[in-house]
Coordinates of N, CA and C in Angstrom, one line a residue:
Chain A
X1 N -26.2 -76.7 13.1 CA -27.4 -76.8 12.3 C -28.6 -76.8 13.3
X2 N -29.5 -76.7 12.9 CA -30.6 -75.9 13.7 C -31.8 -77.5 13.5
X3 N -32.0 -78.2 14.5 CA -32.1 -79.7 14.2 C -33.5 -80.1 15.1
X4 N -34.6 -80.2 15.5 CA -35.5 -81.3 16.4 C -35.5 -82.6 16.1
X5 N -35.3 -83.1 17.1 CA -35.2 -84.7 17.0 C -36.3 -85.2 18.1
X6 N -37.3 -86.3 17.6 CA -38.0 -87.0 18.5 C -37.9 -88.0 18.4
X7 N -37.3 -89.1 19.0 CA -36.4 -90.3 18.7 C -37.8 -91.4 18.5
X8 N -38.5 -91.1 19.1 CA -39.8 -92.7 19.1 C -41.0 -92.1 18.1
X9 N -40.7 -93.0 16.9 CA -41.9 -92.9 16.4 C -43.6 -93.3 16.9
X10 N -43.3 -94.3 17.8 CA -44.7 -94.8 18.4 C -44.1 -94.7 19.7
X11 N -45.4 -94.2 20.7 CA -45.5 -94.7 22.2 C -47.0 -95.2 22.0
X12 N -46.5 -96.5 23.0 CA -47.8 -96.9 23.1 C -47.8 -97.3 24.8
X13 N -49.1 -96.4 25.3 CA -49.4 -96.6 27.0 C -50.9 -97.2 27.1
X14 N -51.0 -97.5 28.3 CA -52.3 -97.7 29.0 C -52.7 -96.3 29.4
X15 N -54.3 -96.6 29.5 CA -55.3 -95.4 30.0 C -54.4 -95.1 31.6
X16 N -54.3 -94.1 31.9 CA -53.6 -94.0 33.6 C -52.1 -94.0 33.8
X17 N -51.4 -94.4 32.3 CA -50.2 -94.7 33.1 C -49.3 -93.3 32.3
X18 N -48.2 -93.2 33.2 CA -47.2 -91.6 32.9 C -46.4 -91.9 31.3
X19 N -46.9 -90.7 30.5 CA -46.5 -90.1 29.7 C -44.8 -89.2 29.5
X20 N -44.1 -89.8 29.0 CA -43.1 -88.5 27.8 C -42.6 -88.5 27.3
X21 N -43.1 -87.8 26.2 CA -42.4 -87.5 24.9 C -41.8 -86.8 24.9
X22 N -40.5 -87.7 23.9 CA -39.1 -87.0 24.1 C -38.8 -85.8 22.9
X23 N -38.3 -84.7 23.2 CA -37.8 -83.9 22.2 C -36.3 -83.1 22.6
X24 N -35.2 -83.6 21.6 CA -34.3 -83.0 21.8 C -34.1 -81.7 20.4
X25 N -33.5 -80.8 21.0 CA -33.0 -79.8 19.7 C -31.8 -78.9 19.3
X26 N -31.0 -79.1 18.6 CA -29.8 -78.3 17.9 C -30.0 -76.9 18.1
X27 N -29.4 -76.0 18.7 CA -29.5 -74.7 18.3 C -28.4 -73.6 18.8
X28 N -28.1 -73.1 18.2 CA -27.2 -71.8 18.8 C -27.6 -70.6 19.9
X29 N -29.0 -70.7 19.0 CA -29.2 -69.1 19.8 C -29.9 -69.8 21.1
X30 N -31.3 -68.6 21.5 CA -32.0 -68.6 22.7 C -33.4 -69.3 21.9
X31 N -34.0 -70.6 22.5 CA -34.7 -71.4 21.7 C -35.9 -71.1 22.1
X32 N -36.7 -70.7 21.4 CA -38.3 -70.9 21.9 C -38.7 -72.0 21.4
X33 N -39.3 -73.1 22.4 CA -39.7 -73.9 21.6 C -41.7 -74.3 21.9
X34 N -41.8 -75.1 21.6 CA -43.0 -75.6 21.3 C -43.6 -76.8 21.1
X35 N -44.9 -77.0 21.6 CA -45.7 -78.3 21.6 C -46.9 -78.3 20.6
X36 N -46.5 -78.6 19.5 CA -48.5 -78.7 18.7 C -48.8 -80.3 18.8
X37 N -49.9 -80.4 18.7 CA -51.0 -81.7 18.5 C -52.1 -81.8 17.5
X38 N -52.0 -82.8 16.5 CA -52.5 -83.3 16.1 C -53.7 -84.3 15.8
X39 N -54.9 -83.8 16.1 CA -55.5 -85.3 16.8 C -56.3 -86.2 15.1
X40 N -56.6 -87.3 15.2 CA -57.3 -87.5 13.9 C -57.9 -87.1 13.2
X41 N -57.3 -86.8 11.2 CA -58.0 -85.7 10.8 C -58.3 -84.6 10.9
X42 N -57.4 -83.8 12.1 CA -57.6 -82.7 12.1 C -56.7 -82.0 11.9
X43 N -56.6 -80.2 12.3 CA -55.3 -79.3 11.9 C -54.8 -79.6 12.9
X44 N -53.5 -78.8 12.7 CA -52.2 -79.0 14.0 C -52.9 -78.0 15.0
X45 N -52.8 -78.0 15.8 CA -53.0 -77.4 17.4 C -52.0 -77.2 18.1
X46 N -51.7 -75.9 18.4 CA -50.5 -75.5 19.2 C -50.9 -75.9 21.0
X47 N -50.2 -76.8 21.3 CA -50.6 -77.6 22.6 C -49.8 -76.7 23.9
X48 N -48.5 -76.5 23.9 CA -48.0 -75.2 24.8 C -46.7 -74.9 24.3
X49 N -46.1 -73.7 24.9 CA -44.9 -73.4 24.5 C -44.2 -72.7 25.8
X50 N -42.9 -73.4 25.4 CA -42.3 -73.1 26.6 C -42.2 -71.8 27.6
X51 N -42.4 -71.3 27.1 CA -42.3 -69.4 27.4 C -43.6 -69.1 28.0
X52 N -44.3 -69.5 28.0 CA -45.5 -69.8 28.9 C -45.5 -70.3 30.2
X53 N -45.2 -71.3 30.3 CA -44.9 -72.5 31.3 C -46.4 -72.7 31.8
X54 N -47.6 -73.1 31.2 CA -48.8 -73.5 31.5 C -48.7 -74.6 31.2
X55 N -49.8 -75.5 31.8 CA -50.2 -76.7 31.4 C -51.2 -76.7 31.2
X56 N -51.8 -77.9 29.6 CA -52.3 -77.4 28.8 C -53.1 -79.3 28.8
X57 N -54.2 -79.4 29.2 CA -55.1 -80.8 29.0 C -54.2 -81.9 30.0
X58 N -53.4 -81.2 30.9 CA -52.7 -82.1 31.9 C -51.3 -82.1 31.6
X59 N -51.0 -81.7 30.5 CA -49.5 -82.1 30.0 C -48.8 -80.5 30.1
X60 N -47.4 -80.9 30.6 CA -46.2 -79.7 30.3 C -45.3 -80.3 29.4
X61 N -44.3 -79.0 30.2 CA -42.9 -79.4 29.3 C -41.8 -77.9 30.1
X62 N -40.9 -78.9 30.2 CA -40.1 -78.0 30.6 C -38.6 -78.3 29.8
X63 N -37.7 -76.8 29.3 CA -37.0 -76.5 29.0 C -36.1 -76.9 29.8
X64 N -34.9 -77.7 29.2 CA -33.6 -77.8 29.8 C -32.5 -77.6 28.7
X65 N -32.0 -76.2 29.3 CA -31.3 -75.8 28.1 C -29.9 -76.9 28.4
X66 N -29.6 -77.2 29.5 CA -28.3 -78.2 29.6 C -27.9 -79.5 28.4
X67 N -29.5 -79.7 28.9 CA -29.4 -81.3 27.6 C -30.3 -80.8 26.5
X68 N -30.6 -79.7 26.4 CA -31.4 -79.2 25.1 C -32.2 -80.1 24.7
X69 N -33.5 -80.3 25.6 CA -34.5 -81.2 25.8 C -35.7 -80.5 26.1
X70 N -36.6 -80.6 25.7 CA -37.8 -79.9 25.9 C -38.9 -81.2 26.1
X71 N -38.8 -82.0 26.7 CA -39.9 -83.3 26.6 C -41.4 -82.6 26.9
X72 N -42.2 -83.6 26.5 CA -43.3 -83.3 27.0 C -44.7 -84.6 27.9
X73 N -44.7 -83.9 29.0 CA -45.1 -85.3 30.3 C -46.5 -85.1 31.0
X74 N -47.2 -86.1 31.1 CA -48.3 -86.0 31.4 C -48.6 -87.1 32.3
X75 N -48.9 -86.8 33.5 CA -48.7 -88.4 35.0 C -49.6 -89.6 34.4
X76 N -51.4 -88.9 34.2 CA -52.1 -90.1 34.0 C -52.8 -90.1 32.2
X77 N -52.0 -90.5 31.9 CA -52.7 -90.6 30.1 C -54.4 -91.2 30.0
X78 N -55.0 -90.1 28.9 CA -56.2 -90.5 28.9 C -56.3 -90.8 27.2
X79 N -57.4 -91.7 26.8 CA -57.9 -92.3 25.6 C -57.4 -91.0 24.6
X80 N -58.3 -90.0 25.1 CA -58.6 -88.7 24.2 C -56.9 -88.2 23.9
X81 N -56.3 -89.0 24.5 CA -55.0 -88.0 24.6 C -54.0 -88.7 23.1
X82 N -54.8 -90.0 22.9 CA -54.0 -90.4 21.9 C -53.6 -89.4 19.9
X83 N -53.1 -89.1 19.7 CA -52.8 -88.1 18.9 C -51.2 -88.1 18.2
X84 N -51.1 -87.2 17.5 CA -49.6 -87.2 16.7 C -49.1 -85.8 17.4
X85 N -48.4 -86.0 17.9 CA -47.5 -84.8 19.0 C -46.1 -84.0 17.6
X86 N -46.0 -83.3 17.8 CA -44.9 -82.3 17.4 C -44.0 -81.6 17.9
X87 N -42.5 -81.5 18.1 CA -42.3 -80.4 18.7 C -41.5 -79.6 17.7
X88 N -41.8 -78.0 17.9 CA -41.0 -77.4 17.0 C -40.5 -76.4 17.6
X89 N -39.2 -75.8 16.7 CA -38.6 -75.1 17.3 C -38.5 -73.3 16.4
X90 N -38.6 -72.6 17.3 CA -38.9 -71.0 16.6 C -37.1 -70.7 16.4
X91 N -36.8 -70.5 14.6 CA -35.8 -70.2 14.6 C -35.4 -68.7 14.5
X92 N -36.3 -67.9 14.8 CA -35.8 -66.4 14.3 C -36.9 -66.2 13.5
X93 N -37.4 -65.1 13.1 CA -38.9 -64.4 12.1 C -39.7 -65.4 11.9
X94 N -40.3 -66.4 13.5 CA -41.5 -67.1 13.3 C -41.5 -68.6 12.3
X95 N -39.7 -68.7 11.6 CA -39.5 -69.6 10.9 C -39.6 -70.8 12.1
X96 N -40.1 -71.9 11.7 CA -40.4 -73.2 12.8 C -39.7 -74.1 12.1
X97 N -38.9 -74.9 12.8 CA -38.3 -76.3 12.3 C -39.0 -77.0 13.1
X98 N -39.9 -78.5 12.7 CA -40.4 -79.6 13.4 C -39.5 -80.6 13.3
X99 N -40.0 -81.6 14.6 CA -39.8 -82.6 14.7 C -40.2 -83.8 13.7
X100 N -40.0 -84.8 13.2 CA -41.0 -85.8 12.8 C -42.0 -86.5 13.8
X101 N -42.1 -86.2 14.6 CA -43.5 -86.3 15.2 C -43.5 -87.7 15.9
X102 N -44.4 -87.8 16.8 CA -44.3 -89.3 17.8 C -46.0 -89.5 17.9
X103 N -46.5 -90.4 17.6 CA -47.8 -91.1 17.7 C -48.1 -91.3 18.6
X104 N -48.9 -90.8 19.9 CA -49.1 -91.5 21.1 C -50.9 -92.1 20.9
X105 N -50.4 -93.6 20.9 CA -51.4 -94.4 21.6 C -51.5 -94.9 22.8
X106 N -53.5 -94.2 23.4 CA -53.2 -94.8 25.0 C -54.5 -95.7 24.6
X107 N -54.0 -96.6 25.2 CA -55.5 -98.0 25.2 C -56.0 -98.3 26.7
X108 N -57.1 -98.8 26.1 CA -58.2 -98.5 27.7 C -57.9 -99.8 28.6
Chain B
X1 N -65.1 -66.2 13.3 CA -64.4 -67.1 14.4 C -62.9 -66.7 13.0
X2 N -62.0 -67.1 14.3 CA -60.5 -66.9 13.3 C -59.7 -68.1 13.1
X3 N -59.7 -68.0 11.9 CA -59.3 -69.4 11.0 C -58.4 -69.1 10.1
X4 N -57.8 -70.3 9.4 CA -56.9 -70.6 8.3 C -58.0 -71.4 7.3
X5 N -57.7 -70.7 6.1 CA -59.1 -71.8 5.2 C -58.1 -72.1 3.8
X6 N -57.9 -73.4 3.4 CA -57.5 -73.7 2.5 C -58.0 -74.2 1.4
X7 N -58.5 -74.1 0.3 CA -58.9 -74.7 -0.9 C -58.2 -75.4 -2.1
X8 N -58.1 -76.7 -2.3 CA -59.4 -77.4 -2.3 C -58.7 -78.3 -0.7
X9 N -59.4 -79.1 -0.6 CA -59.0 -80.2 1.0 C -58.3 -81.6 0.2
X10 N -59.0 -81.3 -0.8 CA -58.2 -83.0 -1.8 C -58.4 -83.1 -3.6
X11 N -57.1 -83.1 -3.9 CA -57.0 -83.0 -5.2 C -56.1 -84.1 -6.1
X12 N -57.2 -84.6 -6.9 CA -55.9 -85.6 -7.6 C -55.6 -85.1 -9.1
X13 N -54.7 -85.0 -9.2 CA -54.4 -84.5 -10.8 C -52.9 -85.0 -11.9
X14 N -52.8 -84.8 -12.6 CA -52.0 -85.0 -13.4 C -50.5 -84.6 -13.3
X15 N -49.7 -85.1 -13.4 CA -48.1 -84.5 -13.9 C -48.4 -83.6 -15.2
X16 N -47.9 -82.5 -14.6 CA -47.9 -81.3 -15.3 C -48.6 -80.5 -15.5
X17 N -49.8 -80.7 -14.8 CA -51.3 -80.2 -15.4 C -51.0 -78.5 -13.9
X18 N -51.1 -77.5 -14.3 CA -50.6 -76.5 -13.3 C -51.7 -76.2 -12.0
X19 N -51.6 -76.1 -11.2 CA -52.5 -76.2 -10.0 C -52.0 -74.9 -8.8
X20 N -53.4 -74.6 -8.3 CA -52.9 -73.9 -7.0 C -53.9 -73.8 -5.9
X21 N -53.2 -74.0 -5.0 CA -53.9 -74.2 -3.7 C -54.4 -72.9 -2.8
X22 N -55.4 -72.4 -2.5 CA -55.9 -71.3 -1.8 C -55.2 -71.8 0.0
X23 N -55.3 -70.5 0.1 CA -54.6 -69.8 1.7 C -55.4 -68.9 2.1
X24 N -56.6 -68.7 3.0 CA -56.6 -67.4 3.6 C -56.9 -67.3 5.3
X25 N -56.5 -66.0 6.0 CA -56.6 -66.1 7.0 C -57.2 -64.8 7.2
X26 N -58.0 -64.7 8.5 CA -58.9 -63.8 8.6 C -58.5 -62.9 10.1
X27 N -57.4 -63.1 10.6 CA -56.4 -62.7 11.8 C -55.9 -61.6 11.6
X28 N -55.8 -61.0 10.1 CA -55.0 -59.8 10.2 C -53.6 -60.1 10.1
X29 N -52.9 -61.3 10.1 CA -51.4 -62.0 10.8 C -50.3 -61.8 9.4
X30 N -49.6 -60.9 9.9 CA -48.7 -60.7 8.9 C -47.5 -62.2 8.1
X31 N -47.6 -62.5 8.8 CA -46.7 -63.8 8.9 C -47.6 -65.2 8.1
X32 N -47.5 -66.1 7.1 CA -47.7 -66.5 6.3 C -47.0 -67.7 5.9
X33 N -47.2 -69.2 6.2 CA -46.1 -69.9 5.6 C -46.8 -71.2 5.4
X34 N -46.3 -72.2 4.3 CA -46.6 -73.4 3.8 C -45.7 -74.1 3.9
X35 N -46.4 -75.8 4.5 CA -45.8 -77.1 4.8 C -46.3 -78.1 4.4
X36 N -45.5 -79.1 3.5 CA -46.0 -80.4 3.3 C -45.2 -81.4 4.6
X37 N -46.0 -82.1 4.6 CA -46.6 -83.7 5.9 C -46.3 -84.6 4.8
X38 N -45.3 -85.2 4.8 CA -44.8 -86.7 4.9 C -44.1 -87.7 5.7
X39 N -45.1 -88.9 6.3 CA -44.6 -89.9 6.9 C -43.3 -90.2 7.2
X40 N -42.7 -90.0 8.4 CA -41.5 -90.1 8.4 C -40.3 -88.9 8.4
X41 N -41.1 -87.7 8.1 CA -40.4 -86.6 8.1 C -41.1 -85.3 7.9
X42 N -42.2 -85.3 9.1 CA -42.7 -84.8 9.7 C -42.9 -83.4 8.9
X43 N -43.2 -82.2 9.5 CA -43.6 -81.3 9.0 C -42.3 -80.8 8.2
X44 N -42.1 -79.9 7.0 CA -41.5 -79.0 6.5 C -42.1 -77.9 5.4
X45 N -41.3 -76.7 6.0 CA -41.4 -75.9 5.2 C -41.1 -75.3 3.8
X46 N -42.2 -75.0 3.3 CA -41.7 -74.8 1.7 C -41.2 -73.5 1.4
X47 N -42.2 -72.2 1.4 CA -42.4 -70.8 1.6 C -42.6 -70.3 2.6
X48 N -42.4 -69.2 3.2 CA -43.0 -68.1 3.8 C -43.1 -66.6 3.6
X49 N -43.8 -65.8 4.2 CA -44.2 -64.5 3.7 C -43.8 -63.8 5.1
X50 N -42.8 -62.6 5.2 CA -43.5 -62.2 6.2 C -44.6 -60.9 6.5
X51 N -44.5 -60.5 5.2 CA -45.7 -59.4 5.0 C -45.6 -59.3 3.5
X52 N -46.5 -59.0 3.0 CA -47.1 -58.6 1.8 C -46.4 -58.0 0.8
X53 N -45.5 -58.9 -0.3 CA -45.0 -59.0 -0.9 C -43.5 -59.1 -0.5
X54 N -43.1 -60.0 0.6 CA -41.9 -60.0 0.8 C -42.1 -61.4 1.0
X55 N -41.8 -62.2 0.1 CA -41.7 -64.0 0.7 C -40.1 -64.0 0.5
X56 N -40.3 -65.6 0.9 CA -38.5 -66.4 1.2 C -38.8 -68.3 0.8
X57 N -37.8 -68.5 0.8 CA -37.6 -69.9 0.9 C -37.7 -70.9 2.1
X58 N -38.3 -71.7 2.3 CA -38.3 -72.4 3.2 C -37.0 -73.7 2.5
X59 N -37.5 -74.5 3.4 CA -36.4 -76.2 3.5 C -36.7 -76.4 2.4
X60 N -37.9 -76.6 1.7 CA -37.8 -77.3 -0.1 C -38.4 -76.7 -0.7
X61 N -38.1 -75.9 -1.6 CA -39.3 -74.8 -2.2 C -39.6 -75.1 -3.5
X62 N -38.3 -76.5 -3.7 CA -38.4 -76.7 -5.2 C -39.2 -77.6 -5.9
X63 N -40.0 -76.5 -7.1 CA -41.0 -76.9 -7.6 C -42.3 -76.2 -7.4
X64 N -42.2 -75.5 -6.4 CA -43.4 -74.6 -5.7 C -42.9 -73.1 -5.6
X65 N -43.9 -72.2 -6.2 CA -44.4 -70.8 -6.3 C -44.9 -69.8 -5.2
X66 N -45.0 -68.9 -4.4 CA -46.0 -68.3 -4.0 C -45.8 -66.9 -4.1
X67 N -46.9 -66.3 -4.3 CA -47.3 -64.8 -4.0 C -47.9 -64.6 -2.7
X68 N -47.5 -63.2 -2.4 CA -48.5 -62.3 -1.3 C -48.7 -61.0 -1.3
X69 N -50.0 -60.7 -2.6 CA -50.4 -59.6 -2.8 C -51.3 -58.9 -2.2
X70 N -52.0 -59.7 -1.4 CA -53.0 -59.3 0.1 C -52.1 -59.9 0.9
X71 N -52.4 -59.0 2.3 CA -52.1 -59.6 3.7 C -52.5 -61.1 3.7
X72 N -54.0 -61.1 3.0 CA -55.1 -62.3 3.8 C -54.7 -63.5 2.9
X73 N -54.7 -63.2 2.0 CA -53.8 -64.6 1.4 C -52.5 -65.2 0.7
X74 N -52.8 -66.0 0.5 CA -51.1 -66.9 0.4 C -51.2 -68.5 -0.8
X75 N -51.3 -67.7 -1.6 CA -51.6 -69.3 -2.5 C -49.9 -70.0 -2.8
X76 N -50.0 -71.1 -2.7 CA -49.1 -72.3 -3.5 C -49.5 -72.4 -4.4
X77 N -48.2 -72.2 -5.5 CA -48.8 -72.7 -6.7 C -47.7 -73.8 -7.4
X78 N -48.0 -74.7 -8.3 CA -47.4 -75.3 -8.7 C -47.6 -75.7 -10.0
X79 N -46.6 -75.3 -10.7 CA -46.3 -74.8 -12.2 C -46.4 -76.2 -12.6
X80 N -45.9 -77.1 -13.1 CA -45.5 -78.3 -13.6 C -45.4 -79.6 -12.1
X81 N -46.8 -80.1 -11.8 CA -46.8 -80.6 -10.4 C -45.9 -81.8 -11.1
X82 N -45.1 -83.1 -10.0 CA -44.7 -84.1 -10.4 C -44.8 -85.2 -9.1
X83 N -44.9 -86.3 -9.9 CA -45.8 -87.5 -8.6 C -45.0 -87.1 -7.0
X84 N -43.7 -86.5 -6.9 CA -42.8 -86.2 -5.6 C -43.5 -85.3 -4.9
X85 N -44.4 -84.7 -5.6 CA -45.2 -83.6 -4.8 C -46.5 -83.9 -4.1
X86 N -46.9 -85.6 -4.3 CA -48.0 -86.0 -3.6 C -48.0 -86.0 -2.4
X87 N -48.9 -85.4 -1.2 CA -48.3 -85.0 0.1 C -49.3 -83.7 0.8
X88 N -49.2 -84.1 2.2 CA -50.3 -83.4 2.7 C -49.8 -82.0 3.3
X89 N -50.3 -80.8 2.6 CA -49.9 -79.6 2.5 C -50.6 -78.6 3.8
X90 N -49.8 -78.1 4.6 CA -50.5 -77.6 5.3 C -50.0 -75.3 5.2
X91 N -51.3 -74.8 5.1 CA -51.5 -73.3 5.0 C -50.8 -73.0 6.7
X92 N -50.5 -71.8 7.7 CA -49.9 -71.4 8.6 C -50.1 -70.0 9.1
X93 N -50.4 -69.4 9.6 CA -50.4 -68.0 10.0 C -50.0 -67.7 11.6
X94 N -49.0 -66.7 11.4 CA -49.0 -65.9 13.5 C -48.6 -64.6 12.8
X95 N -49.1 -63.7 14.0 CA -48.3 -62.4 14.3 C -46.9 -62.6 14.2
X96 N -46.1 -61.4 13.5 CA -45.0 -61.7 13.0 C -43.8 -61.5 14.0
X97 N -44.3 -60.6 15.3 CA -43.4 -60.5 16.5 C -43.4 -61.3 17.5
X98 N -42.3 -61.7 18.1 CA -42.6 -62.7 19.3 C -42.5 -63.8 19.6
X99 N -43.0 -64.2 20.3 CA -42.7 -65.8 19.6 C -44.5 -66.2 19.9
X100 N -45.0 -65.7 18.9 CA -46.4 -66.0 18.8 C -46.5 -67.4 17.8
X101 N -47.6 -68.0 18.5 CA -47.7 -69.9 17.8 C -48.7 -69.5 16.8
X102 N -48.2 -70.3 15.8 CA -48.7 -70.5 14.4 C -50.3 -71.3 14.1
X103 N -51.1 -70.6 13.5 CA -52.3 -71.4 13.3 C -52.7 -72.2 11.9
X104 N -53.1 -73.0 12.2 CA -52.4 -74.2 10.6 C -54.2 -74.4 9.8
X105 N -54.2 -74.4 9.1 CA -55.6 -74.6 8.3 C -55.5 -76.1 8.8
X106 N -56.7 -76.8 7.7 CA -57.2 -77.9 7.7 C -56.6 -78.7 7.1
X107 N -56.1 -78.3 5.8 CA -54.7 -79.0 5.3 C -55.6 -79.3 4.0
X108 N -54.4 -79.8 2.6 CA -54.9 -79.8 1.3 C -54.0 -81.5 1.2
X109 N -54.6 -82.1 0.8 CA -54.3 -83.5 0.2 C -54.1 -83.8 -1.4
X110 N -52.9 -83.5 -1.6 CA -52.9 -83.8 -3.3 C -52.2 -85.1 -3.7
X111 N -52.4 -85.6 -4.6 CA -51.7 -86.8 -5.6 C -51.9 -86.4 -6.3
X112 N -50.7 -86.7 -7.0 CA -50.1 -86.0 -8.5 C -49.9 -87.5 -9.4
X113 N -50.8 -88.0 -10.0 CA -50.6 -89.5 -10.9 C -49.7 -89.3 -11.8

């Protein structure tokens, strides 16, 4: 079954301290996956995707197809970074399976 | 500027009263799809389109309609809404090749009393 799991509904950090959010995923084929962001009240925002391998406001993510984990890590967390994270996964014709999503709060 | 535009942003209305939510995108993007956002279980899919007059089913489609007689839009519609459909609905568009990332409107907020 074709599955994203993000096991922590809340992280909560200090301003400065290392970030990551966890995303594991179910899949048969070759996965493209993905990072959108959510920040308050706003639309979803595609944050990076693996197949790129940029870093995107400080934060990556790197694919390990071994543990079929795609986390996503950022060294020094900032205020602005607090937001509703997503990861999803491209199952074939652009269909996306998400994650239920992880809340990161960073406090000053 | 290139956007996803949804109409209305917040609607409250009745059980059963029939409703439909505007979709459009201004990208040209053949690819087309709608998600409701509930707590706890994160994004899912209802419909998608991948070009103009070819939709599909997504994860829960039940209870919800769509057409795609233009490229540029994509309405949800819902025939007989019921309180289970209160929930924050979000519009979607990418290029249909690739693995091109999806651009999400602003999102529609309905309660259905």
């Amino acid at each position: 079954a074709q599955r994203v799991t993000q096991p922590e509904k809340l992280l909560s950090v200090f301003k400065g301290a290392p970030v990551e959010l966890k995303c594991n995923y179910s899949y048969s084929g070759s996965p493209e996956l993905f990072w959108y962001v959510q920040y308050s009240r706003q639309r979803l925002q595609l944050l990076l995707r693996h197949i790129s391998r940029e870093s995107i406001k400080g934060f990556t993510a790197d694919l390990n197809k071994g543990e079929t984990s795609f986390h996503l890590k950022k060294p020094f967390a900032q205020e602005e970074d607090s937001a509703m994270y997503y990861c999803a996964l491209n199952t074939g014709f652009q269909k996306l399976v998400f994650g239920t999503g992880t809340r990161l709060l960073v406090s000053p | 500027e290139a956007q996803v535009t949804q109409n209305p942003r917040y609607l409250i209305t009745v059980t059963g009263k029939k409703l439909t939510v505007t979709c459009s995108q201004n990208m040209n993007h053949e690819y087309m799809s709608w998600y409701r956002q509930d707590p706890g279980l994160g994004l899912r899919q209802i419909y998608y389109s991948m070009n103009v007059e070819v939709t599909d089913k997504g994860d829960v489609p039940e209870g919800y309609k769509v057409s795609r007689k233009e490229k540029r839009n994509f309405p949800l519609i819902l025939e007989s809404p019921s309180p289970n459909q209160t929930s924050l609905y979000f519009c979607a568009s990418s290029l249909s090749q690739g693995n091109q990332p999806q651009h999400f409107g602003d999102g529609t907020r309905l309660s259905i009393l």
